[in-house]
mmCIF file of C-alpha atoms in Angstrom:
data_model
loop_
_atom_site.group_PDB
_atom_site.id
_atom_site.type_symbol
_atom_site.label_atom_id
_atom_site.label_comp_id
_atom_site.label_asym_id
_atom_site.label_seq_id
_atom_site.Cartn_x
_atom_site.Cartn_y
_atom_site.Cartn_z
ATOM 1 C CA UNK A 1051 -153.108 115.095 209.553
ATOM 2 C CA UNK A 1052 -155.726 112.655 209.049
ATOM 3 C CA UNK A 1053 -157.510 114.849 206.662
ATOM 4 C CA UNK A 1054 -154.124 113.852 204.189
ATOM 5 C CA UNK A 1055 -154.475 110.303 205.358
ATOM 6 C CA UNK A 1056 -157.364 110.118 204.107
ATOM 7 C CA UNK A 1057 -156.664 111.110 201.122
ATOM 8 C CA UNK A 1058 -152.946 109.144 200.668
ATOM 9 C CA UNK A 1059 -155.715 106.023 202.058
ATOM 10 C CA UNK A 1060 -157.893 107.054 198.708
ATOM 11 C CA UNK A 1061 -155.403 107.616 196.006
ATOM 12 C CA UNK A 1062 -153.497 104.210 196.870
ATOM 13 C CA UNK A 1063 -156.507 102.800 196.981
ATOM 14 C CA UNK A 1064 -157.429 103.720 193.422
ATOM 15 C CA UNK A 1065 -154.512 103.252 192.139
ATOM 16 C CA UNK A 1066 -154.046 99.447 192.832
ATOM 17 C CA UNK A 1067 -157.693 99.258 191.970
ATOM 18 C CA UNK A 1068 -156.794 101.225 188.735
ATOM 19 C CA UNK A 1069 -153.415 98.895 187.724
ATOM 20 C CA UNK A 1070 -154.794 95.794 188.772
ATOM 21 C CA UNK A 1071 -154.892 92.778 186.821
ATOM 22 C CA UNK A 1072 -156.124 93.460 183.418
ATOM 23 C CA UNK A 1073 -157.525 90.547 182.223
ATOM 24 C CA UNK A 1074 -161.370 92.302 181.842
ATOM 25 C CA UNK A 1075 -160.300 94.376 178.847
ATOM 26 C CA UNK A 1076 -162.813 93.568 176.717
ATOM 27 C CA UNK A 1077 -162.641 92.975 172.761
ATOM 28 C CA UNK A 1078 -158.779 92.519 173.347
ATOM 29 C CA UNK A 1079 -156.842 90.450 170.671
ATOM 30 C CA UNK A 1080 -154.927 87.853 171.348
ATOM 31 C CA UNK A 1081 -152.114 85.308 169.791
ATOM 32 C CA UNK A 1082 -153.084 82.000 170.949
ATOM 33 C CA UNK A 1083 -152.110 78.431 170.291
ATOM 34 C CA UNK A 1084 -153.118 77.064 166.968
ATOM 35 C CA UNK A 1085 -153.826 73.631 167.435
ATOM 36 C CA UNK A 1086 -153.879 70.625 165.443
ATOM 37 C CA UNK A 1087 -156.298 70.340 163.109
ATOM 38 C CA UNK A 1088 -158.885 67.246 163.632
ATOM 39 C CA UNK A 1089 -157.781 64.265 161.135
ATOM 40 C CA UNK A 1090 -155.206 63.239 159.738
ATOM 41 C CA UNK A 1091 -153.437 64.672 156.822
ATOM 42 C CA UNK A 1092 -152.228 61.589 154.550
ATOM 43 C CA UNK A 1093 -149.233 62.121 152.513
ATOM 44 C CA UNK A 1094 -148.249 65.242 154.564
ATOM 45 C CA UNK A 1095 -145.755 65.508 157.545
ATOM 46 C CA UNK A 1096 -146.775 66.976 160.880
ATOM 47 C CA UNK A 1097 -144.314 68.443 163.394
ATOM 48 C CA UNK A 1098 -145.396 67.635 167.246
ATOM 49 C CA UNK A 1099 -142.649 69.356 169.552
ATOM 50 C CA UNK A 1100 -143.499 72.645 169.647
ATOM 51 C CA UNK A 1101 -139.594 73.293 170.133
ATOM 52 C CA UNK A 1102 -140.107 72.954 167.062
ATOM 53 C CA UNK A 1103 -142.285 74.452 164.940
ATOM 54 C CA UNK A 1104 -145.144 76.522 166.565
ATOM 55 C CA UNK A 1105 -147.509 78.362 165.671
ATOM 56 C CA UNK A 1106 -150.180 80.806 166.880
ATOM 57 C CA UNK A 1107 -153.385 82.469 165.562
ATOM 58 C CA UNK A 1108 -154.832 85.598 166.354
ATOM 59 C CA UNK A 1109 -157.921 85.454 167.889
ATOM 60 C CA UNK A 1110 -160.638 88.622 169.698
ATOM 61 C CA UNK A 1111 -161.574 87.599 173.103
ATOM 62 C CA UNK A 1112 -164.711 89.998 174.390
ATOM 63 C CA UNK A 1113 -165.307 89.549 178.279
ATOM 64 C CA UNK A 1114 -163.144 86.084 178.069
ATOM 65 C CA UNK A 1115 -165.482 84.883 175.114
ATOM 66 C CA UNK A 1116 -164.029 84.240 172.381
ATOM 67 C CA UNK A 1117 -165.981 85.911 169.372
ATOM 68 C CA UNK A 1118 -163.606 86.255 166.297
ATOM 69 C CA UNK A 1119 -161.577 83.424 165.076
ATOM 70 C CA UNK A 1120 -159.917 82.515 162.226
ATOM 71 C CA UNK A 1121 -161.691 79.271 160.613
ATOM 72 C CA UNK A 1122 -159.914 79.070 156.963
ATOM 73 C CA UNK A 1123 -156.225 79.314 156.820
ATOM 74 C CA UNK A 1124 -156.312 81.875 154.014
ATOM 75 C CA UNK A 1125 -158.229 83.946 157.288
ATOM 76 C CA UNK A 1126 -155.558 83.352 159.115
ATOM 77 C CA UNK A 1127 -152.767 84.333 156.862
ATOM 78 C CA UNK A 1128 -154.871 87.503 156.920
ATOM 79 C CA UNK A 1129 -156.098 87.911 160.767
ATOM 80 C CA UNK A 1130 -152.128 86.831 160.956
ATOM 81 C CA UNK A 1131 -150.440 83.361 161.540
ATOM 82 C CA UNK A 1132 -147.404 84.016 163.384
ATOM 83 C CA UNK A 1133 -144.869 81.029 163.126
ATOM 84 C CA UNK A 1134 -141.958 80.317 165.290
ATOM 85 C CA UNK A 1135 -139.751 77.492 163.554
ATOM 86 C CA UNK A 1136 -136.487 76.038 163.623
ATOM 87 C CA UNK A 1137 -137.499 73.194 161.133
ATOM 88 C CA UNK A 1138 -139.379 73.421 158.852
ATOM 89 C CA UNK A 1139 -140.676 71.381 155.306
ATOM 90 C CA UNK A 1140 -138.861 71.546 152.057
ATOM 91 C CA UNK A 1141 -140.218 68.426 151.021
ATOM 92 C CA UNK A 1142 -142.123 65.248 151.246
ATOM 93 C CA UNK A 1143 -141.861 62.601 148.612
ATOM 94 C CA UNK A 1144 -142.812 58.892 148.298
ATOM 95 C CA UNK A 1145 -142.042 56.985 145.382
ATOM 96 C CA UNK A 1146 -142.281 52.397 144.771
ATOM 97 C CA UNK A 1147 -139.397 50.021 145.250
ATOM 98 C CA UNK A 1148 -138.488 47.191 142.850
ATOM 99 C CA UNK A 1149 -139.890 45.004 145.232
ATOM 100 C CA UNK A 1150 -143.432 47.279 145.440
ATOM 101 C CA UNK A 1151 -142.812 48.898 148.954
ATOM 102 C CA UNK A 1152 -143.566 52.284 149.563
ATOM 103 C CA UNK A 1153 -140.382 54.601 150.282
ATOM 104 C CA UNK A 1154 -141.476 57.686 151.475
ATOM 105 C CA UNK A 1155 -139.082 60.723 151.763
ATOM 106 C CA UNK A 1156 -138.816 64.426 153.811
ATOM 107 C CA UNK A 1157 -136.634 67.119 153.238
ATOM 108 C CA UNK A 1158 -135.736 69.109 156.607
ATOM 109 C CA UNK A 1159 -134.265 72.047 156.903
ATOM 110 C CA UNK A 1160 -132.565 72.918 159.923
ATOM 111 C CA UNK A 1161 -132.760 77.568 160.277
ATOM 112 C CA UNK A 1162 -130.995 77.404 163.514
ATOM 113 C CA UNK A 1163 -127.146 78.539 163.582
ATOM 114 C CA UNK A 1164 -126.780 74.774 165.770
ATOM 115 C CA UNK A 1165 -126.882 71.508 165.377
ATOM 116 C CA UNK A 1166 -130.310 69.710 165.287
ATOM 117 C CA UNK A 1167 -131.131 66.282 166.025
ATOM 118 C CA UNK A 1168 -134.888 65.357 164.804
ATOM 119 C CA UNK A 1169 -136.480 61.840 164.385
ATOM 120 C CA UNK A 1170 -138.852 61.040 162.291
ATOM 121 C CA UNK A 1171 -141.427 57.616 161.756
ATOM 122 C CA UNK A 1172 -143.867 56.850 159.786
ATOM 123 C CA UNK A 1173 -147.678 55.156 159.399
ATOM 124 C CA UNK A 1174 -148.699 53.755 156.161
ATOM 125 C CA UNK A 1175 -152.381 53.258 155.629
ATOM 126 C CA UNK A 1176 -154.424 51.550 153.176
ATOM 127 C CA UNK A 1177 -156.523 52.664 151.016
ATOM 128 C CA UNK A 1178 -159.372 53.096 153.518
ATOM 129 C CA UNK A 1179 -157.281 54.963 155.507
ATOM 130 C CA UNK A 1180 -156.603 52.447 157.802
ATOM 131 C CA UNK A 1181 -152.856 51.113 159.289
ATOM 132 C CA UNK A 1182 -151.861 48.808 157.815
ATOM 133 C CA UNK A 1183 -148.499 47.712 159.492
ATOM 134 C CA UNK A 1184 -147.400 48.994 163.010
ATOM 135 C CA UNK A 1185 -146.475 52.907 162.966
ATOM 136 C CA UNK A 1186 -141.794 52.416 162.309
ATOM 137 C CA UNK A 1187 -140.015 53.153 165.064
ATOM 138 C CA UNK A 1188 -138.106 56.410 165.457
ATOM 139 C CA UNK A 1189 -135.333 57.579 162.955
ATOM 140 C CA UNK A 1190 -133.108 59.913 164.224
ATOM 141 C CA UNK A 1191 -131.412 62.266 161.281
ATOM 142 C CA UNK A 1192 -128.405 65.095 162.162
ATOM 143 C CA UNK A 1193 -129.421 68.616 160.831
ATOM 144 C CA UNK A 1194 -126.248 70.286 160.580
ATOM 145 C CA UNK A 1195 -126.694 74.565 161.177
ATOM 146 C CA UNK A 1196 -128.621 75.843 158.197
ATOM 147 C CA UNK A 1197 -128.172 72.691 156.473
ATOM 148 C CA UNK A 1198 -130.675 70.080 155.522
ATOM 149 C CA UNK A 1199 -131.074 66.427 155.969
ATOM 150 C CA UNK A 1200 -133.906 63.884 154.656
ATOM 151 C CA UNK A 1201 -135.538 61.667 156.709
ATOM 152 C CA UNK A 1202 -136.678 58.255 154.490
ATOM 153 C CA UNK A 1203 -138.127 54.804 155.937
ATOM 154 C CA UNK A 1204 -139.519 51.865 153.465
ATOM 155 C CA UNK A 1205 -143.041 50.447 154.477
ATOM 156 C CA UNK A 1206 -142.855 46.065 154.723
ATOM 157 C CA UNK A 1207 -146.389 45.563 152.967
ATOM 158 C CA UNK A 1208 -146.634 46.744 149.409
ATOM 159 C CA UNK A 1209 -149.273 47.476 146.908
ATOM 160 C CA UNK A 1210 -151.907 47.501 149.730
ATOM 161 C CA UNK A 1211 -149.760 50.536 150.540
ATOM 162 C CA UNK A 1212 -151.412 53.664 149.572
ATOM 163 C CA UNK A 1213 -150.866 56.824 152.066
ATOM 164 C CA UNK A 1214 -147.965 57.658 154.661
ATOM 165 C CA UNK A 1215 -148.054 60.364 157.494
ATOM 166 C CA UNK A 1216 -144.906 61.111 158.888
ATOM 167 C CA UNK A 1217 -143.886 62.506 162.443
ATOM 168 C CA UNK A 1218 -141.511 64.672 162.923
ATOM 169 C CA UNK A 1219 -139.822 65.236 166.908
ATOM 170 C CA UNK A 1220 -136.892 66.682 168.322
ATOM 171 C CA UNK A 1221 -134.371 63.812 168.652
ATOM 172 C CA UNK A 1222 -134.421 62.511 172.810
ATOM 173 C CA UNK B 1416 -152.661 104.053 215.468
ATOM 174 C CA UNK B 1417 -156.615 105.106 214.025
ATOM 175 C CA UNK B 1418 -159.256 103.026 212.732
ATOM 176 C CA UNK B 1419 -158.083 104.586 208.760
ATOM 177 C CA UNK B 1420 -154.595 104.036 209.279
ATOM 178 C CA UNK B 1421 -155.704 100.525 209.873
ATOM 179 C CA UNK B 1422 -158.023 99.783 207.094
ATOM 180 C CA UNK B 1423 -154.938 101.137 204.820
ATOM 181 C CA UNK B 1424 -152.679 98.500 205.566
ATOM 182 C CA UNK B 1425 -155.329 95.884 205.304
ATOM 183 C CA UNK B 1426 -156.783 96.804 202.129
ATOM 184 C CA UNK B 1427 -153.046 97.288 201.276
ATOM 185 C CA UNK B 1428 -152.541 93.408 202.392
ATOM 186 C CA UNK B 1429 -155.297 91.911 200.846
ATOM 187 C CA UNK B 1430 -154.633 93.361 198.232
ATOM 188 C CA UNK B 1431 -151.371 92.212 198.108
ATOM 189 C CA UNK B 1432 -152.260 88.161 198.609
ATOM 190 C CA UNK B 1433 -154.551 87.473 196.127
ATOM 191 C CA UNK B 1434 -152.370 89.108 193.360
ATOM 192 C CA UNK B 1435 -153.427 88.210 189.884
ATOM 193 C CA UNK B 1436 -154.903 84.628 190.052
ATOM 194 C CA UNK B 1437 -152.973 84.152 186.862
ATOM 195 C CA UNK B 1438 -153.652 80.099 185.952
ATOM 196 C CA UNK B 1439 -150.578 77.894 186.320
ATOM 197 C CA UNK B 1440 -148.235 77.424 183.463
ATOM 198 C CA UNK B 1441 -149.282 74.074 182.555
ATOM 199 C CA UNK B 1442 -152.845 75.100 181.938
ATOM 200 C CA UNK B 1443 -152.986 75.754 178.134
ATOM 201 C CA UNK B 1444 -154.835 78.046 176.575
ATOM 202 C CA UNK B 1445 -158.098 75.466 175.730
ATOM 203 C CA UNK B 1446 -158.371 74.832 179.471
ATOM 204 C CA UNK B 1447 -156.403 71.568 179.143
ATOM 205 C CA UNK B 1448 -154.558 70.291 182.531
ATOM 206 C CA UNK B 1449 -151.191 69.562 180.399
ATOM 207 C CA UNK B 1450 -149.176 68.793 183.570
ATOM 208 C CA UNK B 1451 -147.134 65.562 184.331
ATOM 209 C CA UNK B 1452 -148.513 63.212 186.432
ATOM 210 C CA UNK B 1453 -146.445 60.212 188.085
ATOM 211 C CA UNK B 1454 -144.164 58.858 185.960
ATOM 212 C CA UNK B 1455 -144.558 55.759 184.823
ATOM 213 C CA UNK B 1456 -142.733 52.055 185.344
ATOM 214 C CA UNK B 1457 -143.243 50.835 181.923
ATOM 215 C CA UNK B 1458 -140.932 53.069 179.166
ATOM 216 C CA UNK B 1459 -141.574 53.639 175.475
ATOM 217 C CA UNK B 1460 -138.926 50.944 173.797
ATOM 218 C CA UNK B 1461 -138.922 53.055 171.121
ATOM 219 C CA UNK B 1462 -137.477 56.716 172.495
ATOM 220 C CA UNK B 1463 -134.514 56.324 175.201
ATOM 221 C CA UNK B 1464 -135.421 55.889 178.976
ATOM 222 C CA UNK B 1465 -134.357 57.278 182.202
ATOM 223 C CA UNK B 1466 -131.668 55.400 182.349
ATOM 224 C CA UNK B 1467 -128.997 56.015 179.659
ATOM 225 C CA UNK B 1468 -125.610 56.087 178.140
ATOM 226 C CA UNK B 1469 -123.668 55.382 175.491
ATOM 227 C CA UNK B 1470 -124.056 51.838 174.521
ATOM 228 C CA UNK B 1471 -126.502 50.133 172.021
ATOM 229 C CA UNK B 1472 -130.353 50.639 173.592
ATOM 230 C CA UNK B 1473 -133.553 49.876 173.356
ATOM 231 C CA UNK B 1474 -134.696 52.752 170.880
ATOM 232 C CA UNK B 1475 -131.344 52.629 169.036
ATOM 233 C CA UNK B 1476 -132.629 48.152 168.591
ATOM 234 C CA UNK B 1477 -135.787 49.179 167.827
ATOM 235 C CA UNK B 1478 -134.597 51.757 164.599
ATOM 236 C CA UNK B 1479 -131.558 50.347 163.437
ATOM 237 C CA UNK B 1480 -134.073 46.563 162.783
ATOM 238 C CA UNK B 1481 -136.781 48.603 161.939
ATOM 239 C CA UNK B 1482 -134.752 50.318 159.330
ATOM 240 C CA UNK B 1483 -132.925 46.823 157.822
ATOM 241 C CA UNK B 1484 -136.695 45.603 157.519
ATOM 242 C CA UNK B 1485 -137.488 47.790 155.220
ATOM 243 C CA UNK B 1486 -134.558 47.992 153.298
ATOM 244 C CA UNK B 1487 -134.496 43.958 153.307
ATOM 245 C CA UNK B 1488 -137.587 43.422 151.951
ATOM 246 C CA UNK B 1489 -137.323 46.642 149.494
ATOM 247 C CA UNK B 1490 -134.256 44.356 147.747
ATOM 248 C CA UNK B 1491 -135.304 42.309 144.790
ATOM 249 C CA UNK B 1492 -132.554 40.167 145.254
ATOM 250 C CA UNK B 1493 -134.177 38.889 149.163
ATOM 251 C CA UNK B 1494 -137.537 40.050 148.181
ATOM 252 C CA UNK B 1495 -139.032 39.400 144.975
ATOM 253 C CA UNK B 1496 -137.573 36.117 143.634
ATOM 254 C CA UNK B 1497 -139.525 33.611 141.783
ATOM 255 C CA UNK B 1498 -139.408 31.042 144.803
ATOM 256 C CA UNK B 1499 -138.730 32.137 147.350
ATOM 257 C CA UNK B 1500 -135.504 32.381 149.371
ATOM 258 C CA UNK B 1501 -134.410 30.199 152.162
ATOM 259 C CA UNK B 1502 -132.234 32.697 154.637
ATOM 260 C CA UNK B 1503 -131.152 31.698 157.683
ATOM 261 C CA UNK B 1504 -130.778 35.194 160.897
ATOM 262 C CA UNK B 1505 -129.042 33.737 163.710
ATOM 263 C CA UNK B 1506 -126.361 35.189 166.152
ATOM 264 C CA UNK B 1507 -123.792 32.803 164.815
ATOM 265 C CA UNK B 1508 -121.933 34.676 162.194
ATOM 266 C CA UNK B 1509 -123.070 38.286 163.601
ATOM 267 C CA UNK B 1510 -120.004 38.682 165.599
ATOM 268 C CA UNK B 1511 -119.798 41.263 168.226
ATOM 269 C CA UNK B 1512 -116.093 42.702 168.724
ATOM 270 C CA UNK B 1513 -117.327 46.310 170.344
ATOM 271 C CA UNK B 1514 -116.559 48.055 173.791
ATOM 272 C CA UNK B 1515 -120.150 47.188 174.513
ATOM 273 C CA UNK B 1516 -121.733 44.182 176.336
ATOM 274 C CA UNK B 1517 -124.955 42.735 174.590
ATOM 275 C CA UNK B 1518 -126.317 40.203 173.368
ATOM 276 C CA UNK B 1519 -126.311 39.488 170.122
ATOM 277 C CA UNK B 1520 -129.398 37.688 169.892
ATOM 278 C CA UNK B 1521 -131.865 40.912 170.875
ATOM 279 C CA UNK B 1522 -131.155 42.005 167.252
ATOM 280 C CA UNK B 1523 -131.213 38.287 165.582
ATOM 281 C CA UNK B 1524 -133.933 37.632 167.006
ATOM 282 C CA UNK B 1525 -135.908 41.186 166.362
ATOM 283 C CA UNK B 1526 -134.558 40.768 163.120
ATOM 284 C CA UNK B 1527 -135.667 37.399 161.806
ATOM 285 C CA UNK B 1528 -139.129 37.793 163.929
ATOM 286 C CA UNK B 1529 -139.994 41.075 162.071
ATOM 287 C CA UNK B 1530 -138.808 39.762 158.634
ATOM 288 C CA UNK B 1531 -140.890 36.649 159.324
ATOM 289 C CA UNK B 1532 -143.856 38.890 159.968
ATOM 290 C CA UNK B 1533 -143.822 41.523 157.666
ATOM 291 C CA UNK B 1534 -142.600 39.400 154.162
ATOM 292 C CA UNK B 1535 -146.078 37.298 153.989
ATOM 293 C CA UNK B 1536 -143.765 34.436 152.197
ATOM 294 C CA UNK B 1537 -141.439 36.411 150.117
ATOM 295 C CA UNK B 1538 -138.960 34.341 152.249
ATOM 296 C CA UNK B 1539 -138.721 31.358 154.723
ATOM 297 C CA UNK B 1540 -137.395 31.552 157.412
ATOM 298 C CA UNK B 1541 -134.823 28.389 157.653
ATOM 299 C CA UNK B 1542 -134.893 28.515 161.909
ATOM 300 C CA UNK B 1543 -130.869 26.508 161.929
ATOM 301 C CA UNK B 1544 -131.091 27.196 165.594
ATOM 302 C CA UNK B 1545 -133.573 24.875 166.448
ATOM 303 C CA UNK B 1546 -132.068 22.595 164.128
ATOM 304 C CA UNK B 1547 -131.138 19.874 166.940
ATOM 305 C CA UNK B 1548 -135.351 19.733 168.446
ATOM 306 C CA UNK B 1549 -135.596 19.064 164.235
ATOM 307 C CA UNK B 1550 -133.512 16.505 164.149
ATOM 308 C CA UNK B 1551 -134.565 15.072 167.427
ATOM 309 C CA UNK B 1552 -138.395 14.779 166.189
ATOM 310 C CA UNK B 1553 -137.255 13.315 162.764
ATOM 311 C CA UNK B 1554 -135.582 10.398 164.696
ATOM 312 C CA UNK B 1555 -137.867 10.198 166.631
ATOM 313 C CA UNK B 1556 -140.175 9.513 163.711
ATOM 314 C CA UNK B 1557 -138.356 7.478 161.265
ATOM 315 C CA UNK B 1558 -137.227 4.996 164.572
ATOM 316 C CA UNK B 1559 -138.536 1.637 164.574
ATOM 317 C CA UNK B 1560 -138.622 -0.844 168.093
ATOM 318 C CA UNK B 1561 -140.129 -3.798 168.824
ATOM 319 C CA UNK B 1562 -141.141 -6.729 167.205
ATOM 320 C CA UNK B 1563 -143.704 -5.024 165.047
ATOM 321 C CA UNK B 1564 -141.277 -2.520 164.030
ATOM 322 C CA UNK B 1565 -143.862 0.450 164.966
ATOM 323 C CA UNK B 1566 -141.827 3.657 165.123
ATOM 324 C CA UNK B 1567 -141.473 5.134 168.733
ATOM 325 C CA UNK B 1568 -143.663 8.342 167.756
ATOM 326 C CA UNK B 1569 -146.153 7.962 164.635
ATOM 327 C CA UNK B 1570 -145.749 10.131 161.407
ATOM 328 C CA UNK B 1571 -147.198 13.697 162.332
ATOM 329 C CA UNK B 1572 -150.040 15.537 159.709
ATOM 330 C CA UNK B 1573 -147.130 16.671 157.762
ATOM 331 C CA UNK B 1574 -145.702 15.156 154.992
ATOM 332 C CA UNK B 1575 -142.901 13.726 155.065
ATOM 333 C CA UNK B 1576 -139.667 15.135 153.651
ATOM 334 C CA UNK B 1577 -136.190 13.352 153.007
ATOM 335 C CA UNK B 1578 -133.967 16.355 154.224
ATOM 336 C CA UNK B 1579 -134.129 19.109 156.195
ATOM 337 C CA UNK B 1580 -134.023 22.528 154.561
ATOM 338 C CA UNK B 1581 -130.634 23.700 153.585
ATOM 339 C CA UNK B 1582 -130.623 27.830 153.503
ATOM 340 C CA UNK B 1583 -129.766 29.782 150.510
ATOM 341 C CA UNK B 1584 -128.538 32.673 152.166
ATOM 342 C CA UNK B 1585 -127.556 33.573 155.949
ATOM 343 C CA UNK B 1586 -126.979 36.796 157.803
ATOM 344 C CA UNK B 1587 -123.825 37.447 159.362
ATOM 345 C CA UNK B 1588 -122.637 41.242 160.214
ATOM 346 C CA UNK B 1589 -120.727 42.943 163.199
ATOM 347 C CA UNK B 1590 -120.826 45.379 165.883
ATOM 348 C CA UNK B 1591 -117.703 47.336 166.348
ATOM 349 C CA UNK B 1592 -116.886 50.960 168.110
ATOM 350 C CA UNK B 1593 -114.216 53.129 168.704
ATOM 351 C CA UNK B 1594 -114.290 54.793 172.373
ATOM 352 C CA UNK B 1595 -112.625 58.404 172.965
ATOM 353 C CA UNK B 1596 -112.404 59.574 176.944
ATOM 354 C CA UNK B 1597 -111.858 62.803 178.258
ATOM 355 C CA UNK B 1598 -110.339 62.311 181.481
ATOM 356 C CA UNK B 1599 -110.153 65.772 182.867
ATOM 357 C CA UNK B 1600 -114.590 65.966 182.429
ATOM 358 C CA UNK B 1601 -114.586 62.274 182.720
ATOM 359 C CA UNK B 1602 -116.902 62.322 179.784
ATOM 360 C CA UNK B 1603 -116.765 59.786 177.663
ATOM 361 C CA UNK B 1604 -117.795 59.414 173.463
ATOM 362 C CA UNK B 1605 -118.699 55.927 171.886
ATOM 363 C CA UNK B 1606 -119.761 55.339 168.078
ATOM 364 C CA UNK B 1607 -121.286 52.540 166.817
ATOM 365 C CA UNK B 1608 -120.974 51.114 163.120
ATOM 366 C CA UNK B 1609 -123.348 48.176 163.019
ATOM 367 C CA UNK B 1610 -123.189 46.009 159.636
ATOM 368 C CA UNK B 1611 -125.421 43.382 158.205
ATOM 369 C CA UNK B 1612 -124.870 41.449 155.301
ATOM 370 C CA UNK B 1613 -126.757 38.775 153.582
ATOM 371 C CA UNK B 1614 -124.741 36.023 151.932
ATOM 372 C CA UNK B 1615 -125.018 33.734 149.219
ATOM 373 C CA UNK B 1616 -124.581 30.388 150.924
ATOM 374 C CA UNK B 1617 -123.097 28.598 147.746
ATOM 375 C CA UNK B 1618 -120.976 31.062 146.196
ATOM 376 C CA UNK B 1619 -120.631 33.375 148.942
ATOM 377 C CA UNK B 1620 -121.542 36.290 146.850
ATOM 378 C CA UNK B 1621 -122.879 39.626 149.429
ATOM 379 C CA UNK B 1622 -125.791 40.118 148.144
ATOM 380 C CA UNK B 1623 -127.296 42.442 150.616
ATOM 381 C CA UNK B 1624 -125.884 44.982 152.858
ATOM 382 C CA UNK B 1625 -126.994 47.038 155.618
ATOM 383 C CA UNK B 1626 -125.044 49.723 157.932
ATOM 384 C CA UNK B 1627 -126.505 51.373 161.037
ATOM 385 C CA UNK B 1628 -123.890 53.571 163.036
ATOM 386 C CA UNK B 1629 -124.338 56.090 165.516
ATOM 387 C CA UNK B 1630 -122.231 58.421 168.724
ATOM 388 C CA UNK B 1631 -122.930 58.959 171.982
ATOM 389 C CA UNK B 1632 -121.355 60.937 174.554
ATOM 390 C CA UNK B 1633 -122.050 61.178 177.966
ATOM 391 C CA UNK B 1634 -120.357 60.560 181.635
ATOM 392 C CA UNK B 1635 -120.208 57.130 180.791
ATOM 393 C CA UNK B 1636 -121.289 56.785 184.209
ATOM 394 C CA UNK B 1637 -123.992 53.250 183.132
ATOM 395 C CA UNK B 1638 -123.689 49.709 183.393
ATOM 396 C CA UNK B 1639 -124.654 47.923 180.657
ATOM 397 C CA UNK B 1640 -125.535 43.646 181.519
#
């Protein structure tokens, strides 16, 4: 009886240790959230809501230390960037209005089967890439299922406006 | 109960109690703690706040006036004339025929101020809503009193003009709504349509128009005042 108890105890104890918390497995490949690139990419659109667009990149960890991660977009593509998205940017463009202000637009596509509301706002920059006016207010755009919608805004300043950066979030 | 059994239960309990020490869900892989803090008293005027209903609210006001300012400044008849036009923007001819209670001045004031700051002289704004203030001062500058015939106040440093500015264009507009209520669910829906029109004060021509509309549905339990 005592021997059986001892054997059972040792078996269960070993089993528990064996199952354990699997966090110390060396050299594990995992996907992690892709952080926003530092700096502002001029004349571009950033979808800031992870509920709308979410990218993950692969990385290799050994004993909790990150030993390999893609450093370029090409490498990320090779190592497998996984994107989960509801909305994508189809086109971004800018033009001058008859009065010399800058008008920017971005066409967005709703990939889901339900209507989405998104909001966009724009910061305009001068040639030194400094903001020339305040950030615009959020403008709401309705995106029907599987369809496109256009966010459009004009600057208030004229020739000094050279660049823009658009931010998109889910409507609140 | 012998010591082995006691040890067995003790070890089992310790293992269960320790569990798997996974980080809390708000700690990102970067190690940044993004757990929510204490809610602030101030809120962003560009986003819906904690008290939101189906009426015209701060985020609608901000995005609406922003869009109108940009559009007006892109219209050559207003923003690209050889001589800057004199424009009157106030709530005098901006009517609220909607079921939303709102002080119309919050719209026209924001529009006028943002346009004046952004236009940088491309438009000249006439403060018609300050006309009595201007007239009083002009009268004081021109009214003579006493035997020497001195004016009540001196002429100031600005050049005297025969008369004050007349307007070339004036803003008109209207806020209208469509309301619907589901008596079973208690949900209310309201569609706002806000139109802006810039009128030539000589001919009556509408030289620029802007429209902003939105529809909101919610339980109508917010009081606007």
